[in-house]
Short mmCIF file of C-alpha atoms and ligand atoms in Angstrom, two decimals:
data_model
loop_
_atom_site.label_atom_id
_atom_site.label_comp_id
_atom_site.label_asym_id
_atom_site.label_seq_id
_atom_site.Cartn_x
_atom_site.Cartn_y
_atom_site.Cartn_z
CA UNK A 1 29.84 -57.05 -63.96
CA UNK A 2 33.18 -58.86 -64.12
CA UNK A 3 35.40 -57.18 -66.69
CA UNK A 4 38.32 -59.62 -66.65
CA UNK A 5 40.07 -59.37 -63.33
CA UNK A 6 37.36 -59.52 -60.69
CA UNK A 7 38.17 -61.18 -57.43
CA UNK A 8 39.89 -64.52 -57.53
CA UNK A 9 38.56 -67.15 -55.11
CA UNK A 10 40.23 -70.55 -55.28
CA UNK A 11 41.51 -69.66 -58.75
CA UNK A 12 38.09 -68.65 -60.11
CA UNK A 13 37.14 -65.10 -61.14
CA UNK A 14 34.19 -64.17 -58.94
CA UNK A 15 32.12 -60.94 -58.90
CA UNK A 16 31.91 -59.35 -55.45
CA UNK A 17 28.48 -57.63 -55.57
CA UNK A 18 25.53 -58.46 -57.82
CA UNK A 19 21.77 -58.92 -57.82
CA UNK A 20 19.94 -62.17 -58.42
CA UNK A 21 16.21 -62.86 -58.24
CA UNK A 22 15.52 -59.63 -56.33
CA UNK A 23 18.28 -60.27 -53.74
CA UNK A 24 21.59 -58.44 -53.40
CA UNK A 25 24.38 -61.01 -53.22
CA UNK A 26 27.77 -60.31 -51.69
CA UNK A 27 30.49 -62.00 -49.67
CA UNK A 28 30.14 -61.98 -45.87
CA UNK A 29 33.23 -60.00 -44.82
CA UNK A 30 32.80 -60.96 -41.16
CA UNK A 31 32.98 -64.69 -41.94
CA UNK A 32 36.19 -64.27 -43.98
CA UNK A 33 38.86 -65.57 -43.96
CA UNK A 34 37.66 -68.55 -41.89
CA UNK A 35 34.64 -69.20 -44.11
CA UNK A 36 33.69 -68.15 -47.65
CA UNK A 37 30.00 -67.38 -47.26
CA UNK A 38 27.69 -65.48 -49.58
CA UNK A 39 24.86 -63.44 -48.08
CA UNK A 40 21.59 -62.66 -49.84
CA UNK A 41 20.08 -59.35 -48.74
CA UNK A 42 16.34 -59.38 -49.31
CA UNK A 43 14.97 -56.14 -47.85
CA UNK A 44 15.91 -52.71 -46.57
CA UNK A 45 16.50 -53.79 -42.97
CA UNK A 46 18.80 -56.61 -44.06
CA UNK A 47 20.77 -54.23 -46.30
CA UNK A 48 21.09 -51.59 -43.55
CA UNK A 49 22.10 -54.19 -41.00
CA UNK A 50 24.74 -55.67 -43.35
CA UNK A 51 26.32 -52.24 -43.90
CA UNK A 52 26.16 -51.15 -40.23
CA UNK A 53 27.63 -54.42 -38.93
CA UNK A 54 30.25 -54.46 -41.72
CA UNK A 55 29.17 -57.71 -43.35
CA UNK A 56 29.72 -55.46 -46.35
CA UNK A 57 32.30 -52.72 -45.92
CA UNK A 58 34.73 -50.52 -47.85
CA UNK A 59 33.63 -47.23 -49.39
CA UNK A 60 32.80 -48.24 -53.00
CA UNK A 61 31.26 -51.56 -51.86
CA UNK A 62 28.80 -49.83 -49.54
CA UNK A 63 28.07 -47.28 -52.27
CA UNK A 64 27.18 -50.19 -54.60
CA UNK A 65 25.13 -52.09 -52.03
CA UNK A 66 23.44 -48.84 -50.95
CA UNK A 67 22.42 -48.07 -54.55
CA UNK A 68 21.12 -51.62 -55.06
CA UNK A 69 19.44 -51.45 -51.63
CA UNK A 70 17.51 -48.29 -52.47
CA UNK A 71 16.40 -49.75 -55.82
CA UNK A 72 15.34 -52.95 -54.04
CA UNK A 73 13.32 -51.01 -51.42
CA UNK A 74 11.60 -49.09 -54.24
CA UNK A 75 10.82 -52.38 -56.02
CA UNK A 76 8.87 -53.47 -52.91
CA UNK A 77 6.54 -50.42 -52.98
CA UNK A 78 2.88 -50.99 -53.79
CA UNK A 79 2.25 -47.30 -54.53
CA UNK A 80 4.49 -44.38 -55.42
CA UNK A 81 5.20 -42.57 -52.14
CA UNK A 82 8.09 -40.07 -52.17
CA UNK A 83 8.02 -39.74 -48.36
CA UNK A 84 8.67 -43.47 -48.00
CA UNK A 85 11.41 -43.36 -50.66
CA UNK A 86 13.00 -40.43 -48.78
CA UNK A 87 12.84 -42.37 -45.48
CA UNK A 88 14.35 -45.48 -47.11
CA UNK A 89 17.19 -43.40 -48.52
CA UNK A 90 17.77 -41.76 -45.12
CA UNK A 91 17.84 -45.15 -43.34
CA UNK A 92 20.54 -46.33 -45.75
CA UNK A 93 22.44 -43.05 -45.53
CA UNK A 94 22.65 -43.26 -41.73
CA UNK A 95 24.24 -46.72 -41.64
CA UNK A 96 27.81 -45.38 -41.94
CA UNK A 97 28.70 -41.69 -41.90
CA UNK A 98 32.26 -41.36 -43.24
CA UNK A 99 32.32 -43.12 -46.64
CA UNK A 100 31.09 -40.60 -49.23
CA UNK A 101 30.42 -43.31 -51.84
CA UNK A 102 27.27 -44.31 -49.97
CA UNK A 103 25.71 -40.86 -50.36
CA UNK A 104 26.97 -40.72 -53.96
CA UNK A 105 25.32 -44.06 -54.85
CA UNK A 106 22.01 -43.09 -53.21
CA UNK A 107 21.94 -39.69 -54.94
CA UNK A 108 22.71 -41.35 -58.29
CA UNK A 109 19.58 -43.52 -57.98
CA UNK A 110 17.45 -40.57 -56.76
CA UNK A 111 18.57 -38.37 -59.66
CA UNK A 112 17.39 -41.02 -62.13
CA UNK A 113 13.84 -41.19 -60.75
CA UNK A 114 12.82 -37.96 -59.07
CA UNK A 115 11.15 -36.45 -62.13
CA UNK A 116 8.95 -39.53 -62.77
CA UNK A 117 5.37 -40.17 -61.62
CA UNK A 118 4.64 -43.78 -62.59
CA UNK A 119 5.51 -46.49 -60.06
CA UNK A 120 6.62 -49.18 -62.46
CA UNK A 121 8.76 -46.71 -64.41
CA UNK A 122 10.32 -45.49 -61.15
CA UNK A 123 11.07 -49.11 -60.18
CA UNK A 124 12.66 -49.98 -63.52
CA UNK A 125 14.71 -46.78 -63.69
CA UNK A 126 15.91 -47.17 -60.09
CA UNK A 127 17.16 -50.68 -60.80
CA UNK A 128 18.88 -49.73 -64.05
CA UNK A 129 20.44 -46.64 -62.43
CA UNK A 130 21.78 -48.77 -59.56
CA UNK A 131 23.20 -51.33 -62.01
CA UNK A 132 24.79 -48.58 -64.11
CA UNK A 133 26.29 -47.08 -60.95
CA UNK A 134 27.79 -50.42 -59.92
CA UNK A 135 29.18 -51.08 -63.43
CA UNK A 136 30.74 -47.60 -63.51
CA UNK A 137 32.24 -48.20 -60.08
CA UNK A 138 33.93 -51.40 -61.31
CA UNK A 139 35.21 -49.62 -64.43
CA UNK A 140 36.58 -46.73 -62.32
CA UNK A 141 38.54 -49.10 -60.10
CA UNK A 142 39.91 -50.93 -63.15
CA UNK A 143 41.17 -47.58 -64.50
CA UNK A 144 42.70 -46.79 -61.08
CA UNK A 145 44.58 -50.07 -61.43
CA UNK A 146 45.89 -49.12 -64.86
CA UNK A 147 47.06 -45.65 -63.79
CA UNK A 148 48.46 -46.81 -60.45
CA UNK A 149 50.38 -49.76 -61.92
CA UNK A 150 52.67 -47.26 -63.67
CA UNK A 151 54.00 -46.21 -60.24
CA UNK A 152 55.01 -49.78 -59.43
CA UNK A 153 58.43 -50.86 -60.64
CA UNK A 154 59.71 -54.41 -60.80
CA UNK A 155 60.87 -55.39 -57.31
CA UNK A 156 58.72 -52.72 -55.59
CA UNK A 157 57.87 -53.17 -51.90
CA UNK A 158 54.53 -51.59 -51.09
CA UNK A 159 52.84 -50.97 -47.76
CA UNK A 160 49.05 -50.80 -47.49
CA UNK A 161 46.61 -50.21 -44.65
CA UNK A 162 43.14 -51.69 -44.05
CA UNK A 163 41.45 -53.43 -46.98
CA UNK A 164 40.98 -51.50 -50.19
CA UNK A 165 40.76 -54.57 -52.38
CA UNK A 166 38.05 -56.25 -54.44
CA UNK A 167 36.05 -56.96 -51.28
CA UNK A 168 35.87 -53.26 -50.43
CA UNK A 169 34.77 -52.27 -53.94
CA UNK A 170 33.14 -53.81 -56.99
CA UNK A 171 35.58 -56.45 -58.26
CA UNK A 172 38.90 -54.60 -58.56
CA UNK A 173 39.83 -52.68 -55.45
CA UNK A 174 41.26 -49.20 -55.16
CA UNK A 175 44.66 -49.47 -53.43
CA UNK A 176 44.99 -53.13 -54.44
CA UNK A 177 44.00 -52.61 -58.09
CA UNK A 178 47.44 -51.21 -59.13
CA UNK A 179 49.12 -54.05 -57.25
CA UNK A 180 46.98 -56.66 -59.00
CA UNK A 181 47.67 -55.04 -62.39
CA UNK A 182 51.42 -54.87 -61.73
CA UNK A 183 51.43 -58.51 -60.63
CA UNK A 184 49.37 -59.57 -63.67
CA UNK A 185 51.91 -57.75 -65.87
CA UNK A 186 54.65 -59.97 -64.46
CA UNK A 187 56.28 -57.45 -62.11
CA UNK A 188 57.68 -58.91 -58.92
CA UNK A 189 56.19 -57.07 -55.95
CA UNK A 190 56.04 -57.52 -52.19
CA UNK A 191 53.26 -56.13 -49.99
CA UNK A 192 53.47 -55.20 -46.31
CA UNK A 193 49.93 -55.62 -44.95
CA UNK A 194 49.14 -53.60 -41.81
CA UNK A 195 46.95 -55.80 -39.62
CA UNK A 196 44.63 -52.78 -39.03
CA UNK A 197 43.31 -52.88 -35.50
CA UNK A 198 40.68 -52.93 -34.21
CA UNK A 199 38.79 -54.95 -36.85
CA UNK A 200 41.84 -56.44 -38.57
CA UNK A 201 40.72 -55.77 -42.15
CA UNK A 202 44.36 -56.01 -43.25
CA UNK A 203 45.21 -59.29 -41.55
CA UNK A 204 41.84 -60.91 -42.34
CA UNK A 205 40.84 -59.50 -45.74
CA UNK A 206 43.79 -57.90 -47.57
CA UNK A 207 46.09 -60.80 -46.74
CA UNK A 208 43.39 -63.26 -47.83
CA UNK A 209 42.91 -61.43 -51.15
CA UNK A 210 46.66 -61.29 -51.83
CA UNK A 211 47.02 -64.95 -50.94
CA UNK A 212 44.19 -65.81 -53.36
CA UNK A 213 45.98 -63.79 -56.08
CA UNK A 214 49.38 -65.36 -55.38
CA UNK A 215 50.93 -61.96 -54.54
CA UNK A 216 53.86 -62.13 -52.15
CA UNK A 217 53.09 -60.39 -48.85
CA UNK A 218 53.54 -60.38 -45.08
CA UNK A 219 51.13 -59.24 -42.37
CA UNK A 220 52.73 -56.82 -39.93
CA UNK A 221 51.50 -55.40 -36.63
CA UNK A 222 50.25 -51.85 -37.16
CA UNK A 223 53.04 -50.48 -35.03
CA UNK A 224 55.72 -52.23 -37.14
CA UNK A 225 55.14 -50.07 -40.24
CA UNK A 226 57.50 -47.31 -39.04
CA UNK A 227 60.23 -49.88 -38.40
CA UNK A 228 60.16 -51.14 -41.99
CA UNK A 229 59.95 -47.63 -43.43
CA UNK A 230 62.90 -46.42 -41.35
CA UNK A 231 65.00 -49.40 -42.45
CA UNK A 232 64.42 -48.58 -46.12
CA UNK A 233 62.36 -51.72 -46.75
CA UNK A 234 59.28 -49.91 -48.11
CA UNK A 235 59.39 -48.15 -51.51
CA UNK A 236 55.80 -46.96 -51.77
CA UNK A 237 52.66 -46.65 -49.62
CA UNK A 238 49.20 -46.92 -51.21
CA UNK A 239 45.93 -46.84 -49.27
CA UNK A 240 42.31 -46.23 -50.16
CA UNK A 241 40.10 -43.43 -48.84
CA UNK A 242 36.58 -43.16 -47.48
CA UNK A 243 36.15 -39.49 -48.31
CA UNK A 244 38.37 -36.99 -50.09
CA UNK A 245 37.80 -33.29 -49.36
CA UNK A 246 38.08 -30.60 -52.05
CA UNK A 247 41.46 -29.44 -50.73
CA UNK A 248 42.93 -32.95 -51.05
CA UNK A 249 42.72 -33.94 -47.36
CA UNK A 250 41.44 -37.50 -47.04
CA UNK A 251 39.76 -39.68 -44.41
CA UNK A 252 40.69 -43.35 -44.33
CA UNK A 253 40.87 -46.17 -41.81
CA UNK A 254 42.22 -45.15 -38.41
CA UNK A 255 46.01 -45.32 -38.48
CA UNK A 256 46.41 -44.03 -42.04
CA UNK A 257 47.51 -40.58 -40.81
CA UNK A 258 50.48 -41.86 -38.87
CA UNK A 259 51.61 -44.02 -41.82
CA UNK A 260 51.55 -40.91 -44.04
CA UNK A 261 53.57 -38.86 -41.55
CA UNK A 262 56.18 -41.59 -41.16
CA UNK A 263 56.33 -42.07 -44.95
CA UNK A 264 57.03 -38.35 -45.47
CA UNK A 265 59.65 -38.36 -42.72
CA UNK A 266 61.42 -41.20 -44.54
CA UNK A 267 61.03 -39.79 -48.07
CA UNK A 268 58.66 -42.57 -49.17
CA UNK A 269 55.91 -41.65 -51.70
CA UNK A 270 52.44 -41.91 -50.14
CA UNK A 271 49.54 -42.37 -52.58
CA UNK A 272 45.79 -42.54 -52.11
CA UNK A 273 43.78 -44.62 -54.60
CA UNK A 274 40.17 -43.47 -54.83
CA UNK A 275 37.52 -43.07 -57.52
CA UNK A 276 35.77 -39.73 -58.05
CA UNK A 277 32.74 -41.21 -56.25
CA UNK A 278 34.80 -40.83 -53.06
CA UNK A 279 35.53 -37.13 -53.61
CA UNK A 280 33.12 -34.83 -51.79
CA UNK A 281 33.49 -31.48 -53.57
CA UNK A 282 31.08 -29.91 -51.03
CA UNK A 283 33.53 -30.69 -48.24
CA UNK A 284 36.17 -27.95 -47.93
CA UNK A 285 38.75 -29.80 -45.86
CA UNK A 286 39.38 -32.83 -43.70
CA UNK A 287 38.09 -30.95 -40.65
CA UNK A 288 34.58 -31.15 -42.17
CA UNK A 289 34.60 -34.92 -42.72
CA UNK A 290 32.30 -36.78 -40.28
CA UNK A 291 34.31 -39.41 -38.40
CA UNK A 292 32.44 -42.54 -37.34
CA UNK A 293 32.93 -43.72 -33.74
CA UNK A 294 32.22 -47.42 -33.29
CA UNK A 295 31.60 -49.58 -30.24
CA UNK A 296 34.04 -50.03 -27.34
CA UNK A 297 33.90 -53.83 -27.79
CA UNK A 298 35.78 -53.58 -31.11
CA UNK A 299 38.81 -52.34 -29.13
CA UNK A 300 38.37 -54.14 -25.81
CA UNK A 301 37.99 -57.60 -27.34
CA UNK A 302 39.33 -59.62 -30.28
CA UNK A 303 36.99 -62.20 -31.83
CA UNK A 304 34.79 -61.99 -28.74
CA UNK A 305 37.67 -62.56 -26.30
CA UNK A 306 38.24 -59.70 -23.85
CA UNK A 307 41.78 -58.27 -24.09
CA UNK A 308 41.48 -55.05 -22.07
CA UNK A 309 41.12 -53.95 -18.48
CA UNK A 310 37.42 -54.51 -17.71
CA UNK A 311 35.61 -51.27 -16.91
CA UNK A 312 38.24 -48.99 -18.52
CA UNK A 313 36.75 -46.50 -20.96
CA UNK A 314 37.54 -46.89 -24.66
CA UNK A 315 37.63 -44.49 -27.62
CA UNK A 316 37.14 -46.01 -31.04
CA UNK A 317 37.24 -43.60 -34.00
CA UNK A 318 37.01 -45.74 -37.14
CA UNK A 319 38.79 -43.23 -39.41
CA UNK A 320 41.33 -40.44 -39.28
CA UNK A 321 42.18 -37.51 -41.53
CA UNK A 322 45.45 -37.31 -43.46
CA UNK A 323 46.18 -33.72 -44.50
CA UNK A 324 46.95 -33.15 -48.19
CA UNK A 325 50.54 -32.10 -47.41
CA UNK A 326 51.43 -35.74 -46.64
CA UNK A 327 49.93 -37.09 -49.87
CA UNK A 328 52.17 -37.45 -52.94
CA UNK A 329 49.26 -38.09 -55.29
CA UNK A 330 45.69 -39.32 -55.60
CA UNK A 331 45.23 -42.16 -58.10
CA UNK A 332 41.82 -41.84 -59.73
CA UNK A 333 40.12 -43.28 -62.81
CA UNK A 334 41.00 -40.02 -64.63
CA UNK A 335 44.69 -40.16 -63.82
CA UNK A 336 46.97 -39.30 -60.93
CA UNK A 337 46.54 -35.85 -59.39
CA UNK A 338 48.44 -33.84 -56.84
CA UNK A 339 45.97 -33.30 -53.97
CA UNK A 340 45.89 -29.54 -54.58
CA UNK A 341 44.96 -30.10 -58.25
CA UNK A 342 41.85 -32.19 -57.55
CA UNK A 343 39.53 -29.18 -57.60
CA UNK A 344 40.54 -28.40 -61.19
CA UNK A 345 40.41 -32.04 -62.40
CA UNK A 346 38.31 -32.55 -65.57
O1 MRU B 401 35.54 -49.44 -41.83
P1 MRU B 401 35.84 -49.98 -43.20
O2 MRU B 401 36.47 -51.33 -43.18
O3 MRU B 401 34.63 -49.90 -44.12
O4 MRU B 401 36.91 -48.96 -43.77
C1 MRU B 401 37.41 -49.18 -45.05
C2 MRU B 401 38.56 -48.33 -45.37
O5 MRU B 401 38.98 -47.49 -44.60
C3 MRU B 401 39.13 -48.50 -46.74
O6 MRU B 401 40.49 -48.20 -46.73
C4 MRU B 401 38.41 -47.51 -47.65
O7 MRU B 401 37.04 -47.76 -47.66
C5 MRU B 401 38.91 -47.52 -49.00
S1 MRU B 401 38.16 -48.89 -49.78
C6 MRU B 401 38.35 -49.18 -51.25
#
């Protein structure tokens, strides 16, 4: 579904995730920005591999592809077998542990079918539930854009971390949606884009999206963010989240925590943009959020070129937790909440 402002590629509005002829179609986020390549995911193993290797990445995007992936796996069944459906769901669930949207998307499809006993009805309902989930995800991010744009004044200089744009979601983005709305409304904005080591989602993907949209920006080294905040050159920080705990703590791309601490130290508002599909109300606090550790090679090399002392051990947590006390507000599709008010949100 492309409401009106889905991703712009070479000036053309382009949906980021959809199904066609039984395949799931999405942009290859490893090939970008060098090459614009679409991938067609045709079975469960291809979907799991695409999520695990980050061909598709970003919390709402993997929730959408996970939901479509489960419906696709069910469409391949020759007989109704709940054990197999359970195993398929588990295989998808295990691809990436931190982003709650994945679990949310899978559970949405399961809830639509688990009371049924006819294979073809299960297959139809699974597909329509997945499509409804993806459409709702796009609509939620659009609403995040509308609410968040109110925080952005003409001339605002915003810092963001990782990629929480259209690529990471269905069409709109979370952290980038308010920026796109503000820009579309004619406000002049400037975006500081953290490069986001080790996988450079900021330098490769966020900068590419902003360039496609014609939004003024500059890529900065991750360790330059404090410099610009201290010098008073950043008015607002907005990032996405991979999981929000009930107490308002959030997990997002590694490095988010230190940006939040430096923002607070410098009196700069720090906002999280995330749909309710990212909020895990069963998770009490950030301490309970599972943090994915990825391979050493992501840190010890860049684009396949070794950059580290060979043989030295590496640690590579993909996410960190930002405690609620550093977060000014959480921009959701239902409005902007103080982190401590999330639990009582309608
Ligand atoms: O490891 P990634 O690239 O999937 O991590 C993505 C992020 O941390 C994003 O900031 C987050 O998913 C919010 S996306 C809209």
